[in-house]
Amino acid sequence: MRLLVWLFRAFVFFTLFAFALNNQQNATVRWFFGAEWQAPMVIVVLAAFAGGAAVGVLAMLPSWWRERRKSRLQAPPPAVPAPGPAPAPVSELPLEHPPREGL
């Protein structure tokens, strides 16, 4: 199974690498007020992907924090063991079988 996963990863890597090699021509991104940015097309695509992923994560954070806070409030408090007699030391416990050597 691990071999299949690594083969799939290698396939994805080489596919993206071939995409990058085939898209080396410059692309111009025109911003507001006449600002321009020129870079290879693969860099523009990568920057757009990274920017979209960052915006998606930032948009998800408030609901994630809200759900985390709700789950913390709904979780039962940790159980505290009731005080009782102290457990017997290991040396005083009866042994049903003699200890085995080498384990």
Coordinates of N, CA and C in Angstrom, one line a residue:
M1 N 0.8 -1.2 0.0 CA 0.0 0.0 0.0 C 0.9 1.3 0.0
R2 N 2.0 1.2 0.8 CA 2.8 2.4 0.8 C 3.5 2.7 -0.5
L3 N 3.8 1.6 -1.3 CA 4.3 1.7 -2.6 C 3.4 2.5 -3.5
L4 N 2.1 2.1 -3.4 CA 1.1 2.8 -4.3 C 0.9 4.2 -3.9
V5 N 1.0 4.6 -2.6 CA 0.9 6.0 -2.2 C 2.1 6.8 -2.8
W6 N 3.3 6.2 -2.7 CA 4.5 6.9 -3.2 C 4.5 7.0 -4.7
L7 N 4.0 6.0 -5.4 CA 3.8 6.1 -6.8 C 2.8 7.2 -7.2
F8 N 1.7 7.3 -6.5 CA 0.8 8.3 -6.7 C 1.4 9.7 -6.5
R9 N 2.1 9.9 -5.4 CA 2.8 11.1 -5.1 C 3.8 11.5 -6.2
A10 N 4.5 10.5 -6.7 CA 5.5 10.8 -7.7 C 4.8 11.2 -9.0
F11 N 3.7 10.5 -9.3 CA 2.9 10.9 -10.5 C 2.4 12.3 -10.4
V12 N 1.9 12.7 -9.3 CA 1.4 14.1 -9.1 C 2.5 15.1 -9.2
F13 N 3.7 14.8 -8.6 CA 4.8 15.7 -8.7 C 5.3 15.9 -10.1
F14 N 5.5 14.8 -10.8 CA 6.0 14.9 -12.2 C 4.9 15.5 -13.1
T15 N 3.7 15.3 -12.9 CA 2.6 16.0 -13.7 C 2.7 17.5 -13.4
L16 N 2.8 17.9 -12.2 CA 2.9 19.4 -11.9 C 4.2 19.9 -12.4
F17 N 5.3 19.2 -12.4 CA 6.6 19.6 -12.9 C 6.5 19.8 -14.4
A18 N 5.8 18.9 -15.1 CA 5.7 19.1 -16.5 C 4.8 20.3 -16.8
F19 N 3.8 20.5 -16.0 CA 3.0 21.7 -16.2 C 3.8 23.0 -16.1
A20 N 4.7 23.0 -15.1 CA 5.6 24.2 -14.9 C 6.5 24.4 -16.0
L21 N 7.0 23.3 -16.6 CA 8.0 23.4 -17.7 C 7.2 23.9 -19.0
N22 N 6.0 23.5 -19.1 CA 5.2 23.9 -20.3 C 4.7 25.3 -20.2
N23 N 4.7 25.9 -19.0 CA 4.2 27.3 -18.9 C 5.2 28.2 -18.3
Q24 N 6.3 28.4 -19.1 CA 7.4 29.3 -18.6 C 7.2 30.7 -19.2
Q25 N 6.3 30.9 -20.1 CA 6.2 32.3 -20.7 C 5.7 33.2 -19.6
N26 N 6.0 34.5 -19.8 CA 5.6 35.5 -18.8 C 4.2 35.8 -18.9
A27 N 3.6 36.1 -17.8 CA 2.2 36.5 -17.7 C 2.2 37.9 -17.0
T28 N 1.3 38.8 -17.4 CA 1.2 40.1 -16.8 C -0.1 40.1 -16.0
V29 N 0.1 40.5 -14.7 CA -1.1 40.7 -13.8 C -1.2 42.2 -13.7
R30 N -2.4 42.7 -14.1 CA -2.6 44.2 -14.0 C -3.4 44.5 -12.7
W31 N -2.9 45.3 -11.8 CA -3.6 45.7 -10.6 C -4.3 47.0 -10.8
F32 N -4.8 47.5 -9.8 CA -5.4 48.9 -9.8 C -4.4 50.0 -10.0
F33 N -4.8 51.1 -10.5 CA -4.0 52.3 -10.6 C -2.8 52.1 -11.5
G34 N -2.9 51.2 -12.5 CA -1.8 51.0 -13.5 C -0.7 50.2 -13.0
A35 N -0.7 49.6 -11.8 CA 0.3 48.7 -11.3 C 0.3 47.4 -12.1
E36 N 1.5 46.9 -12.4 CA 1.6 45.6 -13.2 C 2.6 44.7 -12.5
W37 N 2.4 43.4 -12.6 CA 3.3 42.4 -12.1 C 3.6 41.4 -13.2
Q38 N 4.8 41.2 -13.6 CA 5.2 40.2 -14.6 C 6.0 39.1 -14.0
A39 N 5.5 37.9 -14.3 CA 6.2 36.7 -13.7 C 5.9 35.5 -14.6
P40 N 6.6 34.4 -14.5 CA 6.2 33.2 -15.3 C 4.8 32.8 -14.9
M41 N 4.1 32.2 -15.8 CA 2.7 31.9 -15.6 C 2.6 30.9 -14.4
V42 N 3.5 29.9 -14.3 CA 3.4 29.0 -13.2 C 3.5 29.6 -11.8
I43 N 4.3 30.7 -11.7 CA 4.4 31.5 -10.5 C 3.1 32.2 -10.2
V44 N 2.5 32.7 -11.2 CA 1.2 33.4 -11.0 C 0.1 32.4 -10.6
V45 N 0.1 31.2 -11.2 CA -0.9 30.2 -10.8 C -0.6 29.8 -9.3
L46 N 0.6 29.6 -9.0 CA 1.0 29.2 -7.6 C 0.6 30.2 -6.6
A47 N 0.9 31.5 -6.9 CA 0.5 32.6 -6.0 C -1.0 32.7 -5.9
A48 N -1.8 32.5 -7.0 CA -3.2 32.5 -6.9 C -3.8 31.4 -6.0
F49 N -3.2 30.2 -6.1 CA -3.6 29.1 -5.3 C -3.3 29.3 -3.8
A50 N -2.0 29.8 -3.6 CA -1.6 30.0 -2.2 C -2.5 31.1 -1.6
G51 N -2.8 32.2 -2.3 CA -3.7 33.2 -1.8 C -5.1 32.7 -1.5
G52 N -5.6 31.9 -2.4 CA -7.0 31.3 -2.2 C -7.0 30.4 -1.0
A53 N -6.0 29.6 -0.8 CA -5.9 28.7 0.4 C -5.8 29.5 1.7
A54 N -5.0 30.6 1.7 CA -4.9 31.4 2.9 C -6.2 32.1 3.2
V55 N -6.9 32.6 2.2 CA -8.2 33.3 2.4 C -9.2 32.2 3.0
G56 N -9.2 31.0 2.4 CA -10.1 30.0 2.9 C -9.8 29.6 4.4
V57 N -8.6 29.5 4.7 CA -8.2 29.2 6.1 C -8.6 30.3 7.0
L58 N -8.4 31.5 6.6 CA -8.7 32.7 7.5 C -10.2 32.8 7.6
A59 N -11.0 32.5 6.6 CA -12.5 32.5 6.7 C -13.0 31.4 7.6
M60 N -12.3 30.3 7.7 CA -12.7 29.2 8.5 C -12.4 29.4 10.0
L61 N -11.4 30.2 10.3 CA -11.0 30.3 11.7 C -12.1 30.7 12.7
P62 N -12.9 31.7 12.5 CA -13.9 32.0 13.5 C -14.9 30.9 13.8
S63 N -15.3 30.2 12.8 CA -16.3 29.1 13.2 C -15.5 27.9 13.8
W64 N -14.2 27.7 13.5 CA -13.5 26.7 14.2 C -13.3 27.0 15.6
W65 N -12.9 28.3 15.9 CA -12.8 28.7 17.3 C -14.1 28.6 18.1
R66 N -15.2 29.0 17.4 CA -16.5 28.9 18.1 C -16.9 27.4 18.4
E67 N -16.7 26.5 17.5 CA -16.9 25.1 17.8 C -16.0 24.5 18.8
R68 N -14.8 25.0 18.8 CA -13.8 24.5 19.8 C -14.3 24.9 21.2
R69 N -14.7 26.2 21.3 CA -15.2 26.7 22.6 C -16.4 26.0 23.1
K70 N -17.4 25.7 22.1 CA -18.6 25.0 22.5 C -18.3 23.6 23.0
S71 N -17.3 22.9 22.3 CA -17.0 21.6 22.8 C -16.3 21.5 24.1
R72 N -15.5 22.6 24.4 CA -14.9 22.6 25.7 C -15.9 22.9 26.8
L73 N -16.9 23.7 26.5 CA -17.9 24.0 27.5 C -18.8 22.8 27.8
Q74 N -19.1 22.0 26.7 CA -20.0 20.8 26.9 C -19.3 19.6 27.4
A75 N -18.0 19.5 27.4 CA -17.3 18.4 27.8 C -17.4 18.2 29.3
P76 N -17.7 17.0 29.8 CA -17.8 16.8 31.2 C -16.5 17.0 31.9
P77 N -16.5 17.5 33.2 CA -15.3 17.7 33.9 C -14.6 16.3 34.1
P78 N -13.3 16.3 34.2 CA -12.6 15.1 34.4 C -13.0 14.4 35.7
A79 N -13.1 13.1 35.7 CA -13.6 12.4 36.9 C -12.4 12.4 37.9
V80 N -12.8 12.7 39.1 CA -11.8 12.6 40.2 C -12.1 11.4 41.0
P81 N -11.1 10.5 41.2 CA -11.4 9.3 41.9 C -11.7 9.5 43.3
A82 N -12.7 8.8 43.8 CA -13.2 8.9 45.2 C -12.1 8.4 46.1
P83 N -11.9 9.2 47.3 CA -10.9 8.7 48.2 C -11.3 7.4 48.8
G84 N -10.4 6.5 48.9 CA -10.6 5.2 49.5 C -9.4 4.7 50.1
P85 N -9.4 3.4 50.4 CA -8.2 2.8 51.0 C -7.0 2.9 50.0
A86 N -5.9 3.1 50.5 CA -4.7 3.2 49.6 C -4.4 1.8 49.1
P87 N -4.0 1.7 47.8 CA -3.7 0.4 47.3 C -2.5 -0.3 48.0
A88 N -2.6 -1.6 48.0 CA -1.5 -2.3 48.7 C -0.3 -2.2 47.8
P89 N 0.9 -2.2 48.5 CA 2.2 -2.2 47.8 C 2.3 -3.4 47.0
V90 N 3.0 -3.4 45.9 CA 3.2 -4.5 45.0 C 3.8 -5.7 45.7
S91 N 4.7 -5.4 46.7 CA 5.3 -6.6 47.4 C 4.4 -7.3 48.2
E92 N 3.2 -6.8 48.6 CA 2.3 -7.5 49.5 C 1.2 -8.2 48.7
L93 N 1.1 -8.0 47.4 CA 0.0 -8.6 46.6 C 0.3 -10.1 46.5
P94 N -0.7 -10.9 46.5 CA -0.5 -12.3 46.4 C -0.2 -12.6 44.9
L95 N 0.8 -13.5 44.7 CA 1.2 -13.9 43.4 C 0.5 -15.3 43.0
E96 N -0.3 -15.3 41.9 CA -0.9 -16.5 41.5 C 0.1 -17.4 40.8
H97 N 1.0 -16.8 40.1 CA 2.0 -17.6 39.3 C 3.4 -17.0 39.7
P98 N 4.4 -17.8 39.7 CA 5.7 -17.3 40.0 C 6.2 -16.5 38.8
P99 N 7.0 -15.5 39.0 CA 7.4 -14.6 37.9 C 8.2 -15.5 36.9
R100 N 8.1 -15.1 35.6 CA 8.8 -15.9 34.6 C 10.1 -15.2 34.3
E101 N 11.1 -16.0 34.0 CA 12.4 -15.5 33.8 C 12.5 -15.0 32.3
G102 N 13.2 -13.9 32.1 CA 13.5 -13.5 30.7 C 12.5 -12.7 30.0
L103 N 11.4 -12.3 30.7 CA 10.4 -11.4 30.1 C 10.4 -10.1 30.7

